Short mmCIF file of C-alpha atoms in Angstrom, two decimals:
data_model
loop_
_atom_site.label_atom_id
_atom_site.label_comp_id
_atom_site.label_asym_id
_atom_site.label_seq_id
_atom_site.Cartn_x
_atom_site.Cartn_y
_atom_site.Cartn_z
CA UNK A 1 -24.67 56.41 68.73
CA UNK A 2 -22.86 53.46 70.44
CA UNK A 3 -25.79 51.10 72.11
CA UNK A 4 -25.91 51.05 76.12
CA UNK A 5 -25.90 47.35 75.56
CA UNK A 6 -25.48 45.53 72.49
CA UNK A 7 -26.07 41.69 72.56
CA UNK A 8 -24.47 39.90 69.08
CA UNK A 9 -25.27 36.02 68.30
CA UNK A 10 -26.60 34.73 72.16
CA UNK A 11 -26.76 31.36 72.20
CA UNK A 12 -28.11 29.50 75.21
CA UNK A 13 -29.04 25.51 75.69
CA UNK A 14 -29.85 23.53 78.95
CA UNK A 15 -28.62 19.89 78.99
CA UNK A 16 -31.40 18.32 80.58
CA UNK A 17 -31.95 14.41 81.31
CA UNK A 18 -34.63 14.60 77.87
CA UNK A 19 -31.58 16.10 75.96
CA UNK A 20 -30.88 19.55 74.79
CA UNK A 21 -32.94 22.24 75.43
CA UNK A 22 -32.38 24.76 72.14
CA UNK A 23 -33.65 27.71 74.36
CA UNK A 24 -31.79 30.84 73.08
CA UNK A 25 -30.51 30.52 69.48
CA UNK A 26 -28.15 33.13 67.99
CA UNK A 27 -30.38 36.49 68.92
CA UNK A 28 -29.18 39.67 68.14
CA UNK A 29 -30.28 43.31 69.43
CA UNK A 30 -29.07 46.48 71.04
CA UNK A 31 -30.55 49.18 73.85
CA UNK A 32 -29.77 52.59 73.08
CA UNK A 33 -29.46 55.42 76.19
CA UNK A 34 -32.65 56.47 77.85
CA UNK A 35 -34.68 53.88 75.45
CA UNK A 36 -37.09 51.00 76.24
CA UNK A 37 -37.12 48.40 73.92
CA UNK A 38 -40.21 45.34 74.46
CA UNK A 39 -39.18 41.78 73.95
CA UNK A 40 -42.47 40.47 73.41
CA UNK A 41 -43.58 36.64 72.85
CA UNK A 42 -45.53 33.68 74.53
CA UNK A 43 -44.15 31.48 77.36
CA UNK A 44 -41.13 30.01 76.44
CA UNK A 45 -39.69 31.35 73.40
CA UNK A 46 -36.25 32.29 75.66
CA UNK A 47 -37.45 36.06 76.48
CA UNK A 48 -36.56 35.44 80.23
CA UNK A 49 -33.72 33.02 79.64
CA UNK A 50 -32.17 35.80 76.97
CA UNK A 51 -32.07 38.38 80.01
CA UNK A 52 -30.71 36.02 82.70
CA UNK A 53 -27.72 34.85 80.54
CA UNK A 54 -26.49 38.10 79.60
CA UNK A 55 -26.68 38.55 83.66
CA UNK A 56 -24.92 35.53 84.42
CA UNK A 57 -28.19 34.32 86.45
CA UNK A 58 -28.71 31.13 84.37
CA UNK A 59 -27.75 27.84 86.35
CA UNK A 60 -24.49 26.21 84.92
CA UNK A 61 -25.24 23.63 85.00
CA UNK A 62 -27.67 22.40 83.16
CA UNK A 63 -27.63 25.67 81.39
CA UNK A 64 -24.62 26.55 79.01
CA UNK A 65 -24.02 29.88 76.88
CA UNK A 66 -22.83 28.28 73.63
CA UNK A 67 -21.79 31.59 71.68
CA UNK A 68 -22.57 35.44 71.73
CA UNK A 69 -21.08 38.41 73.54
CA UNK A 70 -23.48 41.57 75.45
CA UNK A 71 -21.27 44.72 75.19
CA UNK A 72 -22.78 46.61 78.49
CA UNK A 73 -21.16 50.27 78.04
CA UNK A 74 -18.12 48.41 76.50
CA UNK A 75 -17.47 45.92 78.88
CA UNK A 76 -18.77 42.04 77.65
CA UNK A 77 -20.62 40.82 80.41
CA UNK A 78 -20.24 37.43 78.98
CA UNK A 79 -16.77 37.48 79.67
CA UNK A 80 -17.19 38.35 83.28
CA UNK A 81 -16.54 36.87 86.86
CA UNK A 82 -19.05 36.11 88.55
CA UNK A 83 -17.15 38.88 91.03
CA UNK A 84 -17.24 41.21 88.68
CA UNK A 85 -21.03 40.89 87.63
CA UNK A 86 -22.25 41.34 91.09
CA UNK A 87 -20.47 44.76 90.83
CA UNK A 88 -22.63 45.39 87.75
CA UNK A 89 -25.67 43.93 88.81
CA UNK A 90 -28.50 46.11 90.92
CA UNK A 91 -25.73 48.95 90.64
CA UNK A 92 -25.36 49.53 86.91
CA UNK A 93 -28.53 47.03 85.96
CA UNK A 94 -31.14 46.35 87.62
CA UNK A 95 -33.51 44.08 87.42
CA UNK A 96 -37.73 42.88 88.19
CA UNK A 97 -38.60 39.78 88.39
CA UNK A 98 -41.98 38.25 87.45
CA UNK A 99 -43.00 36.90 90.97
CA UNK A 100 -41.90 39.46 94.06
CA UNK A 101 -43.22 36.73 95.88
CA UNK A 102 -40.71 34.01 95.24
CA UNK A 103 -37.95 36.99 94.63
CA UNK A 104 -37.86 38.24 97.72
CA UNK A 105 -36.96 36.20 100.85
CA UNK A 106 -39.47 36.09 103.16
CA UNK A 107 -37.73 35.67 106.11
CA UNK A 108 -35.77 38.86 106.03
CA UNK A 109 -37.77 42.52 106.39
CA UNK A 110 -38.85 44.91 103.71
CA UNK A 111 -36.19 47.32 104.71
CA UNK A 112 -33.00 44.57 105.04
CA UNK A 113 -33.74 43.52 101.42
CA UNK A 114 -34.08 47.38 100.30
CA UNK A 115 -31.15 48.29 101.73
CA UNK A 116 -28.76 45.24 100.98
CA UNK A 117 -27.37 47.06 98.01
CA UNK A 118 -27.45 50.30 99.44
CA UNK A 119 -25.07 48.76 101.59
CA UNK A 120 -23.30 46.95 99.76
CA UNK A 121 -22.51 49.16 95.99
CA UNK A 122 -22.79 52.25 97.75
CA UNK A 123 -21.41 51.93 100.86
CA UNK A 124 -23.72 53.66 102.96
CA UNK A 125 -23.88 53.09 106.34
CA UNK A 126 -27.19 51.52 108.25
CA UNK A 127 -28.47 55.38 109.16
CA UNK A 128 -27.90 56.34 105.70
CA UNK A 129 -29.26 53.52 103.97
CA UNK A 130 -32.71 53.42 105.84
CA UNK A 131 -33.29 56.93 105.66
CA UNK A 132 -32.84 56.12 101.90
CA UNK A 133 -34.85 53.22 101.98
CA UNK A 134 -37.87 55.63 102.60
CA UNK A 135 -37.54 57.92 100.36
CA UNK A 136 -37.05 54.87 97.52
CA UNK A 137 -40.35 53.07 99.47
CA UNK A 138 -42.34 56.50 99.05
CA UNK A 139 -41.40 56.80 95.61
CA UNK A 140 -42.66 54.01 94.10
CA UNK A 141 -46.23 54.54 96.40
CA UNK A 142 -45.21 52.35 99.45
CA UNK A 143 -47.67 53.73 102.27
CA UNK A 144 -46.12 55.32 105.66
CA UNK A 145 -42.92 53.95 104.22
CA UNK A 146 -40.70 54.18 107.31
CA UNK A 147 -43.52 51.70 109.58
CA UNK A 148 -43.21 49.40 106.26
CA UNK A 149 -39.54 49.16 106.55
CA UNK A 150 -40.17 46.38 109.70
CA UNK A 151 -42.54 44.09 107.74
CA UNK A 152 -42.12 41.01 105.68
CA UNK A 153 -43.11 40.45 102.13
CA UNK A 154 -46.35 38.32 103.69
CA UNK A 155 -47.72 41.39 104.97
CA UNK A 156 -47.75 43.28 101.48
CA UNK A 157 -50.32 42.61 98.80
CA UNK A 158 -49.39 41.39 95.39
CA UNK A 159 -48.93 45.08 94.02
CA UNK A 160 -47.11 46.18 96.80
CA UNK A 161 -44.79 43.36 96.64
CA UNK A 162 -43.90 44.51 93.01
CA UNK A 163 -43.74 48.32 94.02
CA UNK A 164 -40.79 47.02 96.42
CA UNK A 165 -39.08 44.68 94.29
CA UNK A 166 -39.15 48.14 91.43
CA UNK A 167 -37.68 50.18 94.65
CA UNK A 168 -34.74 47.79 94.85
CA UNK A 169 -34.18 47.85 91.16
CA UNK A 170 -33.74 51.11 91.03
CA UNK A 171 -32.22 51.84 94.58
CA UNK A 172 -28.94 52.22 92.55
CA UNK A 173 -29.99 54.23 89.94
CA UNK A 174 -28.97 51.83 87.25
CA UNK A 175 -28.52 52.50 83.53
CA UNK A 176 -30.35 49.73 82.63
CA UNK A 177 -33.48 48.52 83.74
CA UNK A 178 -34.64 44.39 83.41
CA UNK A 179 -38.50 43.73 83.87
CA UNK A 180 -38.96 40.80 83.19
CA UNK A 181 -43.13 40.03 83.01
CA UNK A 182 -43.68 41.97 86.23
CA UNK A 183 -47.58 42.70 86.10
CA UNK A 184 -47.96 38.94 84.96
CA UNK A 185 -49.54 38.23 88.51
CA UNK A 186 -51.28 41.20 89.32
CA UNK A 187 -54.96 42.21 88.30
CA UNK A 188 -55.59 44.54 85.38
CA UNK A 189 -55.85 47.67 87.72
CA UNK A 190 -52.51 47.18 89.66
CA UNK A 191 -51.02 46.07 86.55
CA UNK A 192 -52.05 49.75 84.91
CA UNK A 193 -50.69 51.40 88.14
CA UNK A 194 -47.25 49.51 88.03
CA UNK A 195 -46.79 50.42 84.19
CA UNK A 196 -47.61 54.06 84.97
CA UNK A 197 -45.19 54.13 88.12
CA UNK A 198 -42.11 52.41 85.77
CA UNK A 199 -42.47 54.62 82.89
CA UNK A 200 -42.54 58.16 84.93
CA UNK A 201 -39.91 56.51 87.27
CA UNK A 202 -37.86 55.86 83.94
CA UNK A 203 -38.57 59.25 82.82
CA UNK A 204 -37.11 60.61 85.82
CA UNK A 205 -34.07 58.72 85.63
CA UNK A 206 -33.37 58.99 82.52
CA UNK A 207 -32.46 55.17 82.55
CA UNK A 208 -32.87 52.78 79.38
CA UNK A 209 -35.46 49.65 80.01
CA UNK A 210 -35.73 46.58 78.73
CA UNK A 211 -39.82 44.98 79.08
CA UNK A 212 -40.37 41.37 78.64
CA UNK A 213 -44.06 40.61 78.18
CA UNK A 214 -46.00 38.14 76.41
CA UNK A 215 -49.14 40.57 76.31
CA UNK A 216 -48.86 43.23 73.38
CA UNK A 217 -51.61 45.03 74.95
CA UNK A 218 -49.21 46.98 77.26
CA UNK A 219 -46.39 47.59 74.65
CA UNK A 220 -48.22 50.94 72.38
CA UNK A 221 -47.95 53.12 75.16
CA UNK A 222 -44.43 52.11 77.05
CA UNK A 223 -41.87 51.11 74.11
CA UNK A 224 -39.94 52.51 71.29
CA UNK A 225 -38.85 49.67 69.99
CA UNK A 226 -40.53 45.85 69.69
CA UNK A 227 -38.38 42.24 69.24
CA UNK A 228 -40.86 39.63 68.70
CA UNK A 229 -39.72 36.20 69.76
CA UNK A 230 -40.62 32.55 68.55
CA UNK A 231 -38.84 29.60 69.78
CA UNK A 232 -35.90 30.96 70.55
CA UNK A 233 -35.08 33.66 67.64
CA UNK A 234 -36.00 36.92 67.36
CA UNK A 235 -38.16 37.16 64.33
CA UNK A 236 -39.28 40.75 64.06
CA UNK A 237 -37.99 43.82 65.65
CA UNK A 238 -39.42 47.10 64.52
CA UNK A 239 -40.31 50.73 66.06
CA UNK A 240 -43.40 50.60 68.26
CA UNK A 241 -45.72 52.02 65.81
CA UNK A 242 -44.45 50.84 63.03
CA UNK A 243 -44.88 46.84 64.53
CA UNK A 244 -48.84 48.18 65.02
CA UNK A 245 -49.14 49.98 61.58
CA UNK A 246 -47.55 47.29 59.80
CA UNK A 247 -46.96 44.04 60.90
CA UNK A 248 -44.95 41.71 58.82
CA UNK A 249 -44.12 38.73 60.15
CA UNK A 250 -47.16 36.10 60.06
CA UNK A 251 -46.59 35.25 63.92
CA UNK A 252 -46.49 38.88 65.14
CA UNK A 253 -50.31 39.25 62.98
CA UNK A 254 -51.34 36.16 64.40
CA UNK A 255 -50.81 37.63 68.10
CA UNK A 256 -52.21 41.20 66.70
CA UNK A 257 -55.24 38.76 65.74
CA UNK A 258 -55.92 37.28 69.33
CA UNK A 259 -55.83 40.53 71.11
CA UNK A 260 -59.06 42.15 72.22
CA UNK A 261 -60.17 45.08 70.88
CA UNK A 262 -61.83 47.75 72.91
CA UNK A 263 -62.33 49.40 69.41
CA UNK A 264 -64.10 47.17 67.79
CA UNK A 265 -65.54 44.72 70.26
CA UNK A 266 -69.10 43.92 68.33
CA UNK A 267 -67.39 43.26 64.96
CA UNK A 268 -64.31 41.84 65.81
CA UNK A 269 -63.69 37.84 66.58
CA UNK A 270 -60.66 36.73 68.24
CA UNK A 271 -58.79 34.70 65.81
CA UNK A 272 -56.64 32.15 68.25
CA UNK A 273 -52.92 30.52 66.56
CA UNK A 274 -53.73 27.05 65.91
CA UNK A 275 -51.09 24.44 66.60
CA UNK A 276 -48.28 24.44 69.63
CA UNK A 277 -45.19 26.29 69.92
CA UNK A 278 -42.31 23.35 68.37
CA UNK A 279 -40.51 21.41 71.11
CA UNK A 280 -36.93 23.02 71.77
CA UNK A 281 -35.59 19.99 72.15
CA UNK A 282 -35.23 19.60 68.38
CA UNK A 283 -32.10 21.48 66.81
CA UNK A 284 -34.07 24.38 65.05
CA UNK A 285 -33.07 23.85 61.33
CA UNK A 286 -36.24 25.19 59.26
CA UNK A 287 -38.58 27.70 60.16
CA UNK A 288 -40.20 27.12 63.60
CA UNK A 289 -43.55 29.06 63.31
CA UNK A 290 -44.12 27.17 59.45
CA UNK A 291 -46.59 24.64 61.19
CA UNK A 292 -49.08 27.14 62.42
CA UNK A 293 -48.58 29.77 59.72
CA UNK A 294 -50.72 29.91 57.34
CA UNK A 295 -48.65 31.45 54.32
CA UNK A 296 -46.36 28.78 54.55
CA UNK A 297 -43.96 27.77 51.45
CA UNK A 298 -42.16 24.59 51.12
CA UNK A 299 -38.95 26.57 51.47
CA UNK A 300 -40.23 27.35 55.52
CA UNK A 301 -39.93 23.94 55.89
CA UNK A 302 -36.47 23.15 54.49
CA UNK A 303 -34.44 26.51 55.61
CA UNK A 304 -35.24 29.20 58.87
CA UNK A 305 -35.11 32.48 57.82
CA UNK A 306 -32.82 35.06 58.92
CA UNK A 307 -33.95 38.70 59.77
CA UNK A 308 -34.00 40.86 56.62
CA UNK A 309 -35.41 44.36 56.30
CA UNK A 310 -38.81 45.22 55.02
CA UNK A 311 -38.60 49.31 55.76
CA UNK A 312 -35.91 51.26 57.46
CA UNK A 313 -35.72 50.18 61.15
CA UNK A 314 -38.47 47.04 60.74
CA UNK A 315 -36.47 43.56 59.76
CA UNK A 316 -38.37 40.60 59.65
CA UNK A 317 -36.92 36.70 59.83
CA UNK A 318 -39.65 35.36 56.92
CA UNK A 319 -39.52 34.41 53.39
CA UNK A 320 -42.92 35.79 52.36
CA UNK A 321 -44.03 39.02 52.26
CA UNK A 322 -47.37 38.84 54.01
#
C-alpha cells in the first residue's frame, strides 16, 4: 500500500543567537489511509516542530530544513511554494493546534474564521459557507450553532474553543488530520470529550490522523501505530498494543513507569526518569537518552543508535535488548 504521507530523513535546526538548535534530526515514518499514528514524547523532543516543517509553518528564519522530503499523496511538500502549500493546507491537511486560544484571532468572529476556507478552497459563496458553518459548529457539539456564529473566541470556554478550532480542521474534509497536543490545556473531562468527538469524527471521514501528545495515557484507545521521540529522533515506533505489551526501548519503559495506574494504584509507585532531556544545542553524536538510562553500555556513549527491528512492525533505535 503506498503511504498517504511518507516523511524520509527530516532534518530541521534553528540558528539561534546561543547557536544551533539540533531540533529535528533525520526522522523517518509514514501514515497509511484512514490510519492514526501517535507521535508521543515530552516537551521538546521536535514532535511539534516535525509537523510544522513538513507544513512549511516553521519560521525561516531562524529555522532551516537541512535534509528530508514528505511525499503527501505523491507530491513532496518540501519542495513546495509557499503558494502551493496553502492550496494543500486546511483543504487536503488539516491541522489543531495546542492552544485555540492563541490560534484563533480574537478579533475576528467564530463564524469569519470557520468560514475563511470555506471561502477560500471551496469557493462557496457567504450564504453557502455559513449555512455550512452550522452544520460543521453542530457537529463537533457547538451549542445553538447559528447564534455562536456572531461571537468571539473570548466568549467560548476552553473546550469550546478546541471544538471550533477541530470544526475548521475538518471544514475541508482533509485526508490528513494534524493534532498537535490539543487537550494539553483542557481538564481531564473535556479532554475525554474532545478525544471521543476526534476519533468518531475520524471514523466518519474516513480521514488518516496524526496525534502528537506527550501523555501515553490517551494513546491505547485512539492509535494504531506509536513513534516515540527523544531529542529529536524517533527511537521506537511500534503497533499500539504491541508498544504496551512489549516495550523495548529503555525511554519508552521509563515513561510506561511514570504513568498512573488505575489498575494497580495501592501497589504501584511511580518511578520518575532521573536526569534532563540533553541540550539540543549539542550536535547529537552518541546516544541522547544514555545519561538517564539505566542499561547503559559504553558503546551508548560513543555511537547513537539507529532504529533496528525487534519483531515484525516494532523497530527500536537501542543497542541493548532490555
Amino acid at each position: 500500500m503506498t503511504a498517504l504521507l511518507a516523511v524520509d530523513n527530516l532534518c530541521t535546526r534553528f540558528h539561534t543567537p546561543e547557536g544551533t538548535v539540533f531540533a529535528v534530526n533525520g526522522i523517518s515514518f509514514k501514515v497509511d489511509e484512514g490510519e492514526t499514528l501517535a507521535v508521543v514524547g515530552e516537551s521538546g523532543c521536535g514532535k511539534s516542530v516535525s509537523m510544522l516543517s513538513i507544513l512549511g509553518l516553521v519560521p525561516v528564519p531562524p529555522a532551516e530544513i537541512v535534509s528530508g522530503s514528505a511525499l503527501f499523496a505523491g507530491t513532496d511538500l518540501l519542495l513546495l511554494s509557499e503558494t502551493n502549500l496553502q492550496h494543500i493546507r486546511g483543504k487536503e491537511i488539516g491541522m489543531v493546534f495546542q492552544d485555540p486560544m492563541t490560534s484563533l484571532n480574537p478579533v475576528l468572529s467564530i463564524g469569519r474564521q470557520v468560514t475563511e476556507s470555506l471561502r477560500t478552497h471551496l469557493a462557496m459563496d457567504s450564504t453557502q459557507a455559513a449555512l455550512q458553518a452550522v452544520r460543521l459548529l453542530e457537529s463537533v457539539g457547538i451549542p445553538d450553532p447559528a447564534r455562536r456564529l456572531k461571537d468571539y473566541p473570548h466568549q467560548f470556554s476552553g473546550g469550546m474553543r478546541q471544538r471550533v478550532m477541530i470544526a475548521i480542521a475538518l471544514a475541508c474534509s482533509p485526508r490528513l488530520l494534524i493534532a498537535d497536543e490539543p487537550t494539553t490545556a483542557l481538564d481531564v473531562t473535556i479532554q475525554a470529550q474532545i478525544i471521543e468527538l476526534v476519533i468518531r469524527l475520524r471514523q466518519q471521514l474516513g480521514m488518516a490522523m496524526v496525534w502528537i501528545t506527550h501523555d501515553l495515557g490517551v494513546v491505547a484507545g485512539l492509535a494504531d501505530r506509536v513513534n516515540v521521540m527523544y531529542a529529536g529522533f524517533i527511537v521506537e515506533e511500534a503497533r499500539v498494543e504491541d508498544l504496551y505489551d512489549h516495550p523495548s526501548h529503555p525511554y519508552t519503559l521509563a515513561l510506561l513507569a511514570a504513568l498512573p495506574r488505575s489498575d494497580q494504584r495501592r501497589q504501584h509507585r511511580l518511578k520518575p526518569i532521573p536526569g534532563a532531556p540533553p541540550s539540543l544545542l549539542v550536535k547529537p553524536e552518541s546516544c541522547p537518552f544514555a545519561p538517564r538510562c539505566e542499561f547503559v553500555i559504553d558503546l551508548c556513549r560513543i555511537e547513537n543508535p539507529t532504529l533496528r527491528p525487534v519483531a515484525p512492525e516494532h523497530k527500536i533505535a537501542c543497542w541493548v535488548d532490555v
